[in-house]
PDB file of C-alpha atoms and ligand atoms in Angstrom:
ATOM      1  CA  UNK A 864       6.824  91.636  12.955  1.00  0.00           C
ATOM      2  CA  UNK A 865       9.166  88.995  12.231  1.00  0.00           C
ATOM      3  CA  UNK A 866      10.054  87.783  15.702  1.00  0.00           C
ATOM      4  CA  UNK A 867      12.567  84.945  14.281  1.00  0.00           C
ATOM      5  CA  UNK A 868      14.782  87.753  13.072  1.00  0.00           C
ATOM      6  CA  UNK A 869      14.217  90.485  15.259  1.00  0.00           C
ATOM      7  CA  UNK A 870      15.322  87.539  18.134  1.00  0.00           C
ATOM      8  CA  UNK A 871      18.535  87.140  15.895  1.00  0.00           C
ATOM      9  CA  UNK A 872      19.128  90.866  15.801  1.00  0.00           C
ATOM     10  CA  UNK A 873      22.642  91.930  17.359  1.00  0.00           C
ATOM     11  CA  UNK A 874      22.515  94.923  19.453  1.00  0.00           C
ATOM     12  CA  UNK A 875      25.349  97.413  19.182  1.00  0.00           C
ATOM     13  CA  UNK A 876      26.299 100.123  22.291  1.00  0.00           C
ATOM     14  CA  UNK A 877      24.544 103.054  21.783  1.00  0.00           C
ATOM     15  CA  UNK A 878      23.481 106.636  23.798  1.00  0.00           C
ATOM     16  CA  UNK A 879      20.579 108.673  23.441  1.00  0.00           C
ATOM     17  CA  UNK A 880      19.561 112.018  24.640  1.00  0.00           C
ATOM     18  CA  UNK A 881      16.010 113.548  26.138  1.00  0.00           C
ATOM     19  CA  UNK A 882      15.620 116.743  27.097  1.00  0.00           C
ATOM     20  CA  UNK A 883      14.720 116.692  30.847  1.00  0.00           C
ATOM     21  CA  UNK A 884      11.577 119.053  30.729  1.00  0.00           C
ATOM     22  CA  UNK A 885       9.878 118.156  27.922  1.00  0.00           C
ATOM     23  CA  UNK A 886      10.785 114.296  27.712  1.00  0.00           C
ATOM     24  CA  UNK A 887      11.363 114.494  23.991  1.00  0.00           C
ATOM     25  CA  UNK A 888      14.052 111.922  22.859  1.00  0.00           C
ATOM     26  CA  UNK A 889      16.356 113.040  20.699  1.00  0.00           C
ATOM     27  CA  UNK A 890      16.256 110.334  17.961  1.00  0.00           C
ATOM     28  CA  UNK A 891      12.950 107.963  18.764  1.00  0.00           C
ATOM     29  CA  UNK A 892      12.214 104.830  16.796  1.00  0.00           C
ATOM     30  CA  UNK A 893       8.897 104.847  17.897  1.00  0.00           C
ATOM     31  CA  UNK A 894       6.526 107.700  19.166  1.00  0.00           C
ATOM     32  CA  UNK A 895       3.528 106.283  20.407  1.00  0.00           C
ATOM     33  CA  UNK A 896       0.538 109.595  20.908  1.00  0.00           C
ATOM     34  CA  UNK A 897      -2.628 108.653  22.720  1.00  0.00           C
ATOM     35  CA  UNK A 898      -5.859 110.767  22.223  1.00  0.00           C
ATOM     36  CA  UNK A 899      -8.729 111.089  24.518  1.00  0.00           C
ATOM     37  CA  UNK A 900     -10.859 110.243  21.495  1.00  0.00           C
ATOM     38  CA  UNK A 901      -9.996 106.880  21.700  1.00  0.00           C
ATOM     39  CA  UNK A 902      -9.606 105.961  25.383  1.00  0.00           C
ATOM     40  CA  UNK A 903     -12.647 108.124  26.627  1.00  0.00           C
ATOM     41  CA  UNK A 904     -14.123 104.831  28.641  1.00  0.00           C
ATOM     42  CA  UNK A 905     -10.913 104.461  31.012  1.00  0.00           C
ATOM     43  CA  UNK A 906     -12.316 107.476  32.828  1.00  0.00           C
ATOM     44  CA  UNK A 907     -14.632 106.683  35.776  1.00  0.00           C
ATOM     45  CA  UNK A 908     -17.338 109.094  34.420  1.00  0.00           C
ATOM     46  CA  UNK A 909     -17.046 108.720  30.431  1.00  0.00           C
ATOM     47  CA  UNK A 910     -20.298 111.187  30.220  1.00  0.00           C
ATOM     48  CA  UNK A 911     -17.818 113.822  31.322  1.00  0.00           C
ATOM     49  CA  UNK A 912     -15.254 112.595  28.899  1.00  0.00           C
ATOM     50  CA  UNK A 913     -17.378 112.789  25.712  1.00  0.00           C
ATOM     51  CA  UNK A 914     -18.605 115.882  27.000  1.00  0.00           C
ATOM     52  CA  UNK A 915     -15.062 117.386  27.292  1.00  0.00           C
ATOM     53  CA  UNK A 916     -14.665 116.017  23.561  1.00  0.00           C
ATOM     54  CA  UNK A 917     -17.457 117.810  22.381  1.00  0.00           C
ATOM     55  CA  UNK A 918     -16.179 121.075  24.138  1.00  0.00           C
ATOM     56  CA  UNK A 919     -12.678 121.506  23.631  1.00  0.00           C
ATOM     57  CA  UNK A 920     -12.102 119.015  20.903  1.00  0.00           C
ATOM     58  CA  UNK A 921      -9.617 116.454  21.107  1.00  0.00           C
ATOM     59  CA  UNK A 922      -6.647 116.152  23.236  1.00  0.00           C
ATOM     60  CA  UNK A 923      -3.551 114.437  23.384  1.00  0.00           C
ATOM     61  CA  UNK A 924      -3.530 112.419  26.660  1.00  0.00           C
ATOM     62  CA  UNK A 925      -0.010 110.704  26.956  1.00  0.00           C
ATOM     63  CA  UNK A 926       3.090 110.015  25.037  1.00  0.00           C
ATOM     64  CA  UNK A 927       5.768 107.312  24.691  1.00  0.00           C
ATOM     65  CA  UNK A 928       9.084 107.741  22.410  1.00  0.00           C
ATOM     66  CA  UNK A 929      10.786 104.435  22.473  1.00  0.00           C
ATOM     67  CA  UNK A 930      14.364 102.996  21.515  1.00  0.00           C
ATOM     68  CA  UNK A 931      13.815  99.652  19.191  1.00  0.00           C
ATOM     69  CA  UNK A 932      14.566  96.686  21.111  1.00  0.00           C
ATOM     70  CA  UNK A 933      14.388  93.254  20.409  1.00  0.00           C
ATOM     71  CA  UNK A 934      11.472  91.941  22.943  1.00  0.00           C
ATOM     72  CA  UNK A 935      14.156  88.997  24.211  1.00  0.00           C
ATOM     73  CA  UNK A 936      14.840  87.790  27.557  1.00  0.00           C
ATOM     74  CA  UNK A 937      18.069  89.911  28.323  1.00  0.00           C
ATOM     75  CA  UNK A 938      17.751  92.637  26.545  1.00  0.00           C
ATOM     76  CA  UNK A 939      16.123  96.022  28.379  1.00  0.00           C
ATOM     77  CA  UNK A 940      13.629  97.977  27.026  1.00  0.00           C
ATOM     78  CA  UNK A 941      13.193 101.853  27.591  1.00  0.00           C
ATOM     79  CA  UNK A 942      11.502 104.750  26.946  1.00  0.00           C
ATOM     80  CA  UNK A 943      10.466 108.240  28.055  1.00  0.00           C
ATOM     81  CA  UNK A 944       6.592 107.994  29.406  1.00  0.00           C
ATOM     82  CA  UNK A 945       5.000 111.851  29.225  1.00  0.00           C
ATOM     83  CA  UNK A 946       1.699 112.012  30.534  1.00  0.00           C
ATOM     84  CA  UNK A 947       0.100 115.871  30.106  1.00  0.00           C
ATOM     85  CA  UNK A 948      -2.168 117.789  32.920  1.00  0.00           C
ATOM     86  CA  UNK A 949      -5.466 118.004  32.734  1.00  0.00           C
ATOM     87  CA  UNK A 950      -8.951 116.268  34.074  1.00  0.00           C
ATOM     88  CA  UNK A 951     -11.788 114.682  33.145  1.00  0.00           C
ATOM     89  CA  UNK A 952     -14.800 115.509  35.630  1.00  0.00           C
ATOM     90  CA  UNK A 953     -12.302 115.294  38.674  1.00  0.00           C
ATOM     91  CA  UNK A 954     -10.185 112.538  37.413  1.00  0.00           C
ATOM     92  CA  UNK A 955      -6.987 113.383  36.592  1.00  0.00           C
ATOM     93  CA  UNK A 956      -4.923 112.658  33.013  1.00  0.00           C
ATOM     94  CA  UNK A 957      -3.706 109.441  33.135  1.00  0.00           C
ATOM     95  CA  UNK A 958      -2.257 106.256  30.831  1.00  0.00           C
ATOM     96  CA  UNK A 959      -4.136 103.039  29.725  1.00  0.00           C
ATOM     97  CA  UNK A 960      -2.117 101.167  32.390  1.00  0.00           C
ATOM     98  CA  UNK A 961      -1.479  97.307  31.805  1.00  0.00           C
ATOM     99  CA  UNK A 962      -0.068  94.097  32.900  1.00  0.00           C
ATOM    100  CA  UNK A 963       2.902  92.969  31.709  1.00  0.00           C
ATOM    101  CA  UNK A 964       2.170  90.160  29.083  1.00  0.00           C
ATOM    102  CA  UNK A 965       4.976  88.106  30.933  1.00  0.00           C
ATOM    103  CA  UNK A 966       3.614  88.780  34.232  1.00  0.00           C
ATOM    104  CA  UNK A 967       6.739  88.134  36.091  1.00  0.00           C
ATOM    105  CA  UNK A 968       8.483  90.942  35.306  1.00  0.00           C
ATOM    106  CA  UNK A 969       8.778  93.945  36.956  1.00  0.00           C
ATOM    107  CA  UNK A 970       9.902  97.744  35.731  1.00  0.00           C
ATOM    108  CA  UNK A 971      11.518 101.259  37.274  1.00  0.00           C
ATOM    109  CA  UNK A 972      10.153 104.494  36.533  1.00  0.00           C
ATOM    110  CA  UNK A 973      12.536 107.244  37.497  1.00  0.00           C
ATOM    111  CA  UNK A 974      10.714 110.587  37.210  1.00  0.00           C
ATOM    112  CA  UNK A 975      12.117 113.453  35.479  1.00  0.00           C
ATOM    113  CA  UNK A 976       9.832 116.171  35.490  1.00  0.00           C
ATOM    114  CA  UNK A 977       6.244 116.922  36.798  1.00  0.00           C
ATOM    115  CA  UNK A 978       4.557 115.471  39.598  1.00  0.00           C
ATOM    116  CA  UNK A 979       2.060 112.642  39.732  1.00  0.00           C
ATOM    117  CA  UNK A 980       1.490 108.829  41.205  1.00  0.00           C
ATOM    118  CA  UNK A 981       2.183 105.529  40.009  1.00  0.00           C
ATOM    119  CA  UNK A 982      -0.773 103.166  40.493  1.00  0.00           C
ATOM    120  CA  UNK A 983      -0.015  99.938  41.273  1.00  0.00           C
ATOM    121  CA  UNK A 984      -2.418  97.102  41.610  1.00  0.00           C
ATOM    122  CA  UNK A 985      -2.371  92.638  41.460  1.00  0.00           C
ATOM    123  CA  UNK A 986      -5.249  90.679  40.053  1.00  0.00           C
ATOM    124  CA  UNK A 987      -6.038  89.939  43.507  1.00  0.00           C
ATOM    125  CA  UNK A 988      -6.606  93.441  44.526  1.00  0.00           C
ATOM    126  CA  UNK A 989      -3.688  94.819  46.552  1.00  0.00           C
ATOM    127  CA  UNK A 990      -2.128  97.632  45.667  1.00  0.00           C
ATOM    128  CA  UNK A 991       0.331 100.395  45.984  1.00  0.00           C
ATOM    129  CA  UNK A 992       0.230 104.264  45.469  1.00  0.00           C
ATOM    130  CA  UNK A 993       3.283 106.163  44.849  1.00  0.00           C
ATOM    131  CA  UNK A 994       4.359 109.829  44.430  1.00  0.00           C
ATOM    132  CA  UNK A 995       6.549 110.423  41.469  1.00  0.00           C
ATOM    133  CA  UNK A 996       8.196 114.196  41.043  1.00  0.00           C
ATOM    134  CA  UNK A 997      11.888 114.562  39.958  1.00  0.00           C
ATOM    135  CA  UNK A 998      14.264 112.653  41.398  1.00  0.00           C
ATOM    136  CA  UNK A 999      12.139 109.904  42.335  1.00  0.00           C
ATOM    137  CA  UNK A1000      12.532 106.556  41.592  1.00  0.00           C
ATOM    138  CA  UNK A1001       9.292 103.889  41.102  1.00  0.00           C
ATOM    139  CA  UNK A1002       9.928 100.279  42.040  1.00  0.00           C
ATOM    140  CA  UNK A1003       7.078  98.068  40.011  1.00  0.00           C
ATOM    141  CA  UNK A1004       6.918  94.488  41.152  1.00  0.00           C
ATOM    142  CA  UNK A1005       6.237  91.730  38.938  1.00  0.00           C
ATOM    143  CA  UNK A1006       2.534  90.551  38.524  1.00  0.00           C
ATOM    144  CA  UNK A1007       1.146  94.297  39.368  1.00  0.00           C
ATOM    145  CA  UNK A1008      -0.462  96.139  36.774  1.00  0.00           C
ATOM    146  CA  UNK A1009       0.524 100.018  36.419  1.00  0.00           C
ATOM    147  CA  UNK A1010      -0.808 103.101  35.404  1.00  0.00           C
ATOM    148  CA  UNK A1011       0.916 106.428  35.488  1.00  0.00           C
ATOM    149  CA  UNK A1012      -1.276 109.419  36.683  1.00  0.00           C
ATOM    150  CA  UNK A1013      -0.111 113.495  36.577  1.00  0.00           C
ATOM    151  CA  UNK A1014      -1.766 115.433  38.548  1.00  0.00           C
ATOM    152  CA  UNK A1015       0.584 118.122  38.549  1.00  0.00           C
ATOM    153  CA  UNK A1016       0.628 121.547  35.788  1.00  0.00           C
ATOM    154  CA  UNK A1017       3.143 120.399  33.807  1.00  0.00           C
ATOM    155  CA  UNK A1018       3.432 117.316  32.484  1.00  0.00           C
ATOM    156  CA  UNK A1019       4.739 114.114  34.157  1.00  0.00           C
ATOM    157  CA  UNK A1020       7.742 112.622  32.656  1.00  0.00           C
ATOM    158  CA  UNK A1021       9.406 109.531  33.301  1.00  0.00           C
ATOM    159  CA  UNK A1022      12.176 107.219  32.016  1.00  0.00           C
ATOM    160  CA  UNK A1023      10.722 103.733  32.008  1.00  0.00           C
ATOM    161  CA  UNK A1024      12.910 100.273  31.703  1.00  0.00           C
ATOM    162  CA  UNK A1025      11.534  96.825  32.226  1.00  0.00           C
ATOM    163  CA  UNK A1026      12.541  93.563  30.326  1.00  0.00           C
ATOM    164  CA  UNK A1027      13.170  93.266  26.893  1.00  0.00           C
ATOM    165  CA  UNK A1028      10.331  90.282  26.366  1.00  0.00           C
ATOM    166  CA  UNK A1029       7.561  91.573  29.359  1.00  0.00           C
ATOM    167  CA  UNK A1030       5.117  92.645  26.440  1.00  0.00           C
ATOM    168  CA  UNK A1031       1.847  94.274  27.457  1.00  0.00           C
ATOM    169  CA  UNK A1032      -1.446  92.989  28.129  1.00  0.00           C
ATOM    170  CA  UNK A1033      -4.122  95.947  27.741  1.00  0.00           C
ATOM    171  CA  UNK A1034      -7.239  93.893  27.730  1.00  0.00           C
ATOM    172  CA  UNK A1035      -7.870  93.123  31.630  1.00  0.00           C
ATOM    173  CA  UNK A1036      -7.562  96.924  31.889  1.00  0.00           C
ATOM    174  CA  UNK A1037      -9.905  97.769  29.383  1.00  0.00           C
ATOM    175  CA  UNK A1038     -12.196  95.934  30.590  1.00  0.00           C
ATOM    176  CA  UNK A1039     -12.396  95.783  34.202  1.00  0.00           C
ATOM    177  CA  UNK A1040     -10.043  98.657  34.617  1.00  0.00           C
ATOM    178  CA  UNK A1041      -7.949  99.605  37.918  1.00  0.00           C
ATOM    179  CA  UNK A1042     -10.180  99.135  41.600  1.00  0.00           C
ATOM    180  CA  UNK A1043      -8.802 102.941  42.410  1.00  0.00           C
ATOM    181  CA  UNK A1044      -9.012 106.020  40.733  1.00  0.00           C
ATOM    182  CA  UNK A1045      -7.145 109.112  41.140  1.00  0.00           C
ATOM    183  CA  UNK A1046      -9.529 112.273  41.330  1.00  0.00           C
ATOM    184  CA  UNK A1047      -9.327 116.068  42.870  1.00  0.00           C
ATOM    185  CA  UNK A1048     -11.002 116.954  45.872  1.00  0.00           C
ATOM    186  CA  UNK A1049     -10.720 120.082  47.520  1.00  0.00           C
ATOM    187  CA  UNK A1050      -8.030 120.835  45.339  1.00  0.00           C
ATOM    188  CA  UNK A1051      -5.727 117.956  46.154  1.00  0.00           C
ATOM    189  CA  UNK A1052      -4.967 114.555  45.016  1.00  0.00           C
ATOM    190  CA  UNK A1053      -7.460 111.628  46.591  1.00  0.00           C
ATOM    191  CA  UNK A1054      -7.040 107.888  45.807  1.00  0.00           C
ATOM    192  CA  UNK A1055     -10.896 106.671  46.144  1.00  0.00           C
ATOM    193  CA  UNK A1056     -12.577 103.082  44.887  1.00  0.00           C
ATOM    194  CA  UNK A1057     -13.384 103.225  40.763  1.00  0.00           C
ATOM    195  CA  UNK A1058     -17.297 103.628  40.598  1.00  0.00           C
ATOM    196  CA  UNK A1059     -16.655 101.378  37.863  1.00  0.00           C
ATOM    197  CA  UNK A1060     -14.768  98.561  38.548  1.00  0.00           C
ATOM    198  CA  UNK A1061     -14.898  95.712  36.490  1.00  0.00           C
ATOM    199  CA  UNK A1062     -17.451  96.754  34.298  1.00  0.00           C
ATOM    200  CA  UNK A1063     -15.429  99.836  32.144  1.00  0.00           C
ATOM    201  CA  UNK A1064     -16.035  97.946  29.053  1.00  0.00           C
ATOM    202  CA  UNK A1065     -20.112  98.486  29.719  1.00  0.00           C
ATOM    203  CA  UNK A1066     -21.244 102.261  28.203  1.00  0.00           C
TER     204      UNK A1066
HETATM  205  C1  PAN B2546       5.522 102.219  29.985  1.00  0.00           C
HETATM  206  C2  PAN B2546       4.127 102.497  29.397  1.00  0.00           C
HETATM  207  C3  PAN B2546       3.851 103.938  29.062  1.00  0.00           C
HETATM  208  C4  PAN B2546       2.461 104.136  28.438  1.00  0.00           C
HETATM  209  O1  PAN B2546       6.489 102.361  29.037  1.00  0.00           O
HETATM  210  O2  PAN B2546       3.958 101.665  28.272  1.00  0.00           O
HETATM  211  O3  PAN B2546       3.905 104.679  30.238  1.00  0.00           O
HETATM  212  O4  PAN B2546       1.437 103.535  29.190  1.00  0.00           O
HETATM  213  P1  PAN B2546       0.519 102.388  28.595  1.00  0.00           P
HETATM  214  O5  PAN B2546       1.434 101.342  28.020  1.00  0.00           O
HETATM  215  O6  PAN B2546      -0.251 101.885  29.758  1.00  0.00           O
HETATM  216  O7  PAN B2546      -0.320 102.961  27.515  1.00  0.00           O
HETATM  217  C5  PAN B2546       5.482 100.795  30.548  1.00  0.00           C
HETATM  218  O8  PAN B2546       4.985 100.585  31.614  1.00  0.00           O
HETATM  219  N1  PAN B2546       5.974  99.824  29.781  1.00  0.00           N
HETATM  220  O9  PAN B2546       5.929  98.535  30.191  1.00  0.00           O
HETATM  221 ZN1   ZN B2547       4.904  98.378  32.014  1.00  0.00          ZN
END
């Protein structure tokens, strides 16, 4: 990408349109489709996750339709997030989750559909859990990396907007991953400590 002219670019006023229950945006620059086949080592127990490949076959995880928008200071990107139900072992569906590139910016998450958490954790280990369902709102301060997680039976759609030039920094996450996971026991919800931590790039 040419980031000379895409800083130059002039953005007019514009609307778009997503259907509340399925998150679909009416006219998407970008639809971004994440498969299990590709991110099976984010889960805690990535036996189970190449085992649920080799069962069922490949599954779409989580979705993103995006608006194009120059990645300036100023400017606001957003996007519909849709995370789909499902579990591997007892770890719930879930996205990559990242830092912001620009790691002093922050981002809201207002859910529309579907019911799930936001994880929320710094490089120094504090963190934050919250509920998202419709009609909640997710405050994410700058410097914590965030991970959406539905743990619901439909799936859990948000609108997400955070700075135009915040950018996103995978790598930390894929290899040392989030200190919490989000698994079922007893039927419910349970944040406990990732089995894992720091070492999710090992096999
Ligand atoms: C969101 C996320 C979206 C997908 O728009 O990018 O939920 O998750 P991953 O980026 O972790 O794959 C956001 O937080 N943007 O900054
Ligand atoms: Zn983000």
């Amino acid at each position: 990408m040419n980031l000379e002219i895409e800083n130059n670019t002039i953005v007019k006023p514009f609307s778009v349109g997503w259907a509340q229950t399925d998150g679909i945006m009416d006219d998407p620059d970008n639809h971004v489709e994440r498969y299990l086949s590709k991110l099976t080592n984010m889960f805690a127990d990535s036996d189970a996750a190449a085992a649920y490949l080799e069962e069922k076959g490949d599954v779409l995880l989580y979705e993103v339709y995006e608006k194009s928008i120059p990645r300036r200071d100023g400017e606001l990107q957003f996007c519909t997030s849709i995370t789909h139900p499902g579990k591997i072992g007892n770890e719930y569906f879930m996205t990559k989750g990242h830092f912001h590139a620009r790691r002093d910016t922050a981002e809201v998450y207002y859910c529309l559909n579907g019911s799930g958490f936001m994880l929320m954790e710094k490089e120094n280990g504090e963190h934050g859990l919250e509920k998202m369902y419709p009609g909640r709102a997710v405050y994410v301060p700058a410097y914590y990396a965030h991970r959406s997680i539905c743990t619901g039976n439909v799936p859990l759609i948000s609108l997400a907007v955070y700075p135009g030039d915040a950018g996103h920094d995978y790598g930390s996450i894929e290899s040392g991953g989030f200190k919490h996971i989000v698994v079922e026991k007893n039927g419910k919800p349970e944040v406990i400590e990732n089995p894992r931590y720091g070492r999710m790039a090992d096999n």
